[in-house]
XYZ file of N, CA, C and O in Angstrom:
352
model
N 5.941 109.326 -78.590
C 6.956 109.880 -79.466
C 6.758 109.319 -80.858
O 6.245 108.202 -80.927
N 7.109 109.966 -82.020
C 7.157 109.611 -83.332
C 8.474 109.254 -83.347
O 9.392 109.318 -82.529
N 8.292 108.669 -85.032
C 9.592 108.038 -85.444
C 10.406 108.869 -85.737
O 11.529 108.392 -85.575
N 10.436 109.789 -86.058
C 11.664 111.035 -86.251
C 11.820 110.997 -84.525
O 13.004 110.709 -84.347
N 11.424 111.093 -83.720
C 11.871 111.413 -82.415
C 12.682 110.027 -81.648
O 13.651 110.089 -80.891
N 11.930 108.761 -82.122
C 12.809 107.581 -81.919
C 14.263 107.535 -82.817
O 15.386 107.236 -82.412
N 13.901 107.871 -83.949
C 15.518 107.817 -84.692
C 16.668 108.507 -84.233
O 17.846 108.148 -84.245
N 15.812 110.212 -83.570
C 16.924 110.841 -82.836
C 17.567 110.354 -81.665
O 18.785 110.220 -81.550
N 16.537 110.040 -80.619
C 16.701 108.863 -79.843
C 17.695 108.065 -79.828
O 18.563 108.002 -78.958
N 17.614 107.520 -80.654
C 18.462 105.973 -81.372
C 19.459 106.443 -81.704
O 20.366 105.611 -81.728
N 19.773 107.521 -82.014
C 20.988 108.359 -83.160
C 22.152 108.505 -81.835
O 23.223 107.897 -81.827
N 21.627 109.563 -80.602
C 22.028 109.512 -79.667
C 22.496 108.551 -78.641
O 23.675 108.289 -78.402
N 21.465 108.058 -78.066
C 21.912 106.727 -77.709
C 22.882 105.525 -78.174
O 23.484 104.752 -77.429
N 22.890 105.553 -79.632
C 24.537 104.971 -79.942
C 25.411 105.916 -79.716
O 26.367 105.599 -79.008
N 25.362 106.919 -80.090
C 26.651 107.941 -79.747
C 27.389 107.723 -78.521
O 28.595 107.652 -78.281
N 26.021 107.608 -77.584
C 26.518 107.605 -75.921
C 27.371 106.189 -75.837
O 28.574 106.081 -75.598
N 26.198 104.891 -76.158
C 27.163 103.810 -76.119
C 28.572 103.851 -76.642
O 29.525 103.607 -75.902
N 28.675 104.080 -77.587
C 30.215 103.916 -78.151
C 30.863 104.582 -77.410
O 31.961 104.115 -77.110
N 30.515 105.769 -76.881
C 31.746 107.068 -76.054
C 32.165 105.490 -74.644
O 33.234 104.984 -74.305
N 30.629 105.202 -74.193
C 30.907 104.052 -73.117
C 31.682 102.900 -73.330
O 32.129 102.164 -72.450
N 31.829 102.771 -74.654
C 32.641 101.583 -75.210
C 33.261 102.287 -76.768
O 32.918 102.510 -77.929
N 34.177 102.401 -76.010
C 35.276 102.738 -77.267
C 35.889 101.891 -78.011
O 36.232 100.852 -77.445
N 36.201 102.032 -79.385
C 36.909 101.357 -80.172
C 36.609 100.978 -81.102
O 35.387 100.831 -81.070
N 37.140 100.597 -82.328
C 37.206 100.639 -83.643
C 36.064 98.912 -83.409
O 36.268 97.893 -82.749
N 34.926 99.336 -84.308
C 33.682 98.313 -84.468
C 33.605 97.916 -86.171
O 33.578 98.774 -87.053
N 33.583 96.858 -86.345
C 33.373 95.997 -87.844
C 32.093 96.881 -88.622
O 32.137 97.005 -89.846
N 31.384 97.255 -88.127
C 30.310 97.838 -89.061
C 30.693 99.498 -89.123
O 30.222 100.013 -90.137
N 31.566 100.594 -88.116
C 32.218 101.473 -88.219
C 31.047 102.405 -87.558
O 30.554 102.057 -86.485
N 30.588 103.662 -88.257
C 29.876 104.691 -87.914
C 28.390 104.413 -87.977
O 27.694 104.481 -86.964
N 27.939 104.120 -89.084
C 26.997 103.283 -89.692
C 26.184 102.343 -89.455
O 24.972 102.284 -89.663
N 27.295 101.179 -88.754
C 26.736 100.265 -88.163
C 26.131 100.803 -86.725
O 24.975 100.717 -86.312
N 27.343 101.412 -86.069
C 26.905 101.756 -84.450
C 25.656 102.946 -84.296
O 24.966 103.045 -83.281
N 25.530 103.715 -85.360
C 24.173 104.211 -85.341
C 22.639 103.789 -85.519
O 21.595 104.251 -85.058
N 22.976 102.543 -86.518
C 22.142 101.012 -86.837
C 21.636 100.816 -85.451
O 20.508 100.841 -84.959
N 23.123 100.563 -84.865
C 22.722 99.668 -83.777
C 22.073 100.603 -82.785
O 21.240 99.959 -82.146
N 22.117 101.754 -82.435
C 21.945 102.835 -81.621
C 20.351 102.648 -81.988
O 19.702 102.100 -81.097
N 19.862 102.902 -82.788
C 18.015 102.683 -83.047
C 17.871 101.826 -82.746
O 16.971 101.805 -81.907
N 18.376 100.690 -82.993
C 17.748 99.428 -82.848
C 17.668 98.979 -81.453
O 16.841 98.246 -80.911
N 18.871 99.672 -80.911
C 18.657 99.515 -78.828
C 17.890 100.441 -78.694
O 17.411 100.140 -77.601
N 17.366 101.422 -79.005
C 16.250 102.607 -78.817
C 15.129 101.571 -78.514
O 14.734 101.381 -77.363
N 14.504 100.737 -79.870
C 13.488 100.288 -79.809
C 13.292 99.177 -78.990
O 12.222 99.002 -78.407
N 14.561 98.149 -78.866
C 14.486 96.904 -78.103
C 14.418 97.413 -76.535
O 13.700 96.833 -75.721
N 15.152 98.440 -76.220
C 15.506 98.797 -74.768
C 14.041 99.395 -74.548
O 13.398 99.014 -73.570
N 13.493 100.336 -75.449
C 12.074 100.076 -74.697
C 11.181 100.007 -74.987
O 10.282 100.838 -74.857
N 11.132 98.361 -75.771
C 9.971 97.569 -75.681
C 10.549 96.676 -74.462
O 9.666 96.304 -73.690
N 11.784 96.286 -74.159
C 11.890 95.418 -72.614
C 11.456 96.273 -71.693
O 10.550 95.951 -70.924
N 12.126 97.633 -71.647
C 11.436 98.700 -70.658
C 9.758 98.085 -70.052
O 9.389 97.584 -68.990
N 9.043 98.447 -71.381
C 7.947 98.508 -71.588
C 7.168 97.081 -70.985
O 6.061 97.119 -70.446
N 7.992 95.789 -71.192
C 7.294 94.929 -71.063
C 7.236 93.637 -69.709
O 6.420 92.996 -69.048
N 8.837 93.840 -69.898
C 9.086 93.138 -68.855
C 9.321 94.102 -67.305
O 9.765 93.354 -66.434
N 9.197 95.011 -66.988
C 9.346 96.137 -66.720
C 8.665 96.410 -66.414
O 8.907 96.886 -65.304
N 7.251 96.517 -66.760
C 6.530 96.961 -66.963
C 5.899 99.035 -66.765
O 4.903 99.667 -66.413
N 7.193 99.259 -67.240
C 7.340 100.635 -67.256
C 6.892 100.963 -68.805
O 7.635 100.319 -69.547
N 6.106 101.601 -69.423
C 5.645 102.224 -70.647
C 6.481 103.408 -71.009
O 6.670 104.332 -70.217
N 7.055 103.363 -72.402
C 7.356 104.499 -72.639
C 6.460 105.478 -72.138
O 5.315 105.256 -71.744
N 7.125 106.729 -72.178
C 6.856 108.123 -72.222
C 6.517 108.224 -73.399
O 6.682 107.512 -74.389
N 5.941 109.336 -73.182
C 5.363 110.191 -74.594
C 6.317 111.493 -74.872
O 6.288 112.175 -75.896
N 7.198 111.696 -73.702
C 7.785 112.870 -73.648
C 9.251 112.431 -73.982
O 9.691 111.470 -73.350
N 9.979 112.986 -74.832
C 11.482 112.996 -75.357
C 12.474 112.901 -74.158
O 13.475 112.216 -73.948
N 11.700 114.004 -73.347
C 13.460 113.904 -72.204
C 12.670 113.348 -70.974
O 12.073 114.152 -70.258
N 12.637 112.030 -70.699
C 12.142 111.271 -70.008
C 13.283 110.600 -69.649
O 13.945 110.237 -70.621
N 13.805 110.268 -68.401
C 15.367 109.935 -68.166
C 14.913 108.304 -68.117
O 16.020 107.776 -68.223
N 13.873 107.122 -68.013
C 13.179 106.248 -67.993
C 13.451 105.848 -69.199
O 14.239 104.903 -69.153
N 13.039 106.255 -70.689
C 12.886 105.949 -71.278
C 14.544 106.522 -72.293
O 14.871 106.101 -73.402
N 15.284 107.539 -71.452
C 16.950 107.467 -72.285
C 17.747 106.516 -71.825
O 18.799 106.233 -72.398
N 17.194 105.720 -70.376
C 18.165 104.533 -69.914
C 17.937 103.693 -70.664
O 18.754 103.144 -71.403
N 16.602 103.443 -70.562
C 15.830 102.160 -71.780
C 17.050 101.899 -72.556
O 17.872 100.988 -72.459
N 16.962 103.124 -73.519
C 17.608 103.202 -74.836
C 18.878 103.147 -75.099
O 19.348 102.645 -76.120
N 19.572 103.710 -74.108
C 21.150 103.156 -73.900
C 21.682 102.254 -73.586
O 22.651 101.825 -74.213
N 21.161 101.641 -72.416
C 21.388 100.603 -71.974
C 20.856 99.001 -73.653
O 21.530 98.028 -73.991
N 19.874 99.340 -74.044
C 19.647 98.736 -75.146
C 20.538 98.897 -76.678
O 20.535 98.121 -77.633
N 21.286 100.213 -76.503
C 22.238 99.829 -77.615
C 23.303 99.729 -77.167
O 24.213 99.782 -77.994
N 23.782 99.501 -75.365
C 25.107 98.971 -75.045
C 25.100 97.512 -75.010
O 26.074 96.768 -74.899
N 23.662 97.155 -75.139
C 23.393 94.945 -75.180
C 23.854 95.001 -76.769
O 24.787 94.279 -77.121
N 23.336 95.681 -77.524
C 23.423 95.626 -79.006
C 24.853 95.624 -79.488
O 25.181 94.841 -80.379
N 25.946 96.671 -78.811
C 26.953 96.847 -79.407
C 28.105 95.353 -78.919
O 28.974 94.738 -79.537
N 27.563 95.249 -77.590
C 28.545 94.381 -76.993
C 28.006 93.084 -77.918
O 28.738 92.425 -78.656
N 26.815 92.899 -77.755
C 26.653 91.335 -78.893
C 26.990 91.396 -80.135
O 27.201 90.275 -80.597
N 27.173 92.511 -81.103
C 27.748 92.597 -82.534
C 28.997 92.527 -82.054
O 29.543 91.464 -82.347
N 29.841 93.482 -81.241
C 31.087 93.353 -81.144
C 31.712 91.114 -81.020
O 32.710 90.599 -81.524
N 30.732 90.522 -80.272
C 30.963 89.394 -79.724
C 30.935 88.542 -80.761
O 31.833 87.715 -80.917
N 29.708 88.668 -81.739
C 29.673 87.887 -83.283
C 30.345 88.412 -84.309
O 30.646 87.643 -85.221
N 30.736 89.841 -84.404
C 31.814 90.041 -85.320
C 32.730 90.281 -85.522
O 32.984 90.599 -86.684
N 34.039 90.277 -84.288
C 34.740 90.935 -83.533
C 35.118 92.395 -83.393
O 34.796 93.338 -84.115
N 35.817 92.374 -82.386
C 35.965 94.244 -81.969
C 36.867 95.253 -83.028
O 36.658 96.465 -83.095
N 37.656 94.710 -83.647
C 38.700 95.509 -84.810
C 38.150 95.069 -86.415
O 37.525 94.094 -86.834
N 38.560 95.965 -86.894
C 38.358 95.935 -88.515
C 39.870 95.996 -89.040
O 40.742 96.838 -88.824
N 39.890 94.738 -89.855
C 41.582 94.828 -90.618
C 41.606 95.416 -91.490
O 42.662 95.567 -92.104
């Protein structure tokens, strides 16, 4: 996959996390889409490594959308944990 296809990836995959974890986040829309790529890529390079499952090359690979969710639900829950869960 290319990087336009990881960003969509990533774009989605936060979407999903947050629906899985609701509630008002310190970095807002912005951040949780941040974070949504950034579990794209971490979820599967662990996929990938420890795992030893390799990405796909193919977009709708259900392997490589767990990867990625599951990697921006570690992401959201550890920002939520260092910055807390509400914005004043």
């Amino acid at each position: 996959m290319g990087v336009i296809a990881w960003l969509v990836l990533g774009l989605l995959a936060g979407a999903i996390a947050k629906a899985i974890l609701p509630g008002r986040d310190p970095g807002g829309c912005i951040g949780t889409t941040l974070i949504g790529v950034a579990g794209a890529f971490v979820g599967g390079r662990l996929s990938a490594e420890l795992l030893d499952r390799p990405v796909q090359q193919e977009f709708f690979d259900a392997a490589t959308w767990g990867s990625a969710i599951a990697g921006a639900l570690v992401l959201l829950i550890a920002h939520r944990l260092l910055f807390g869960n509400s914005r004043d």
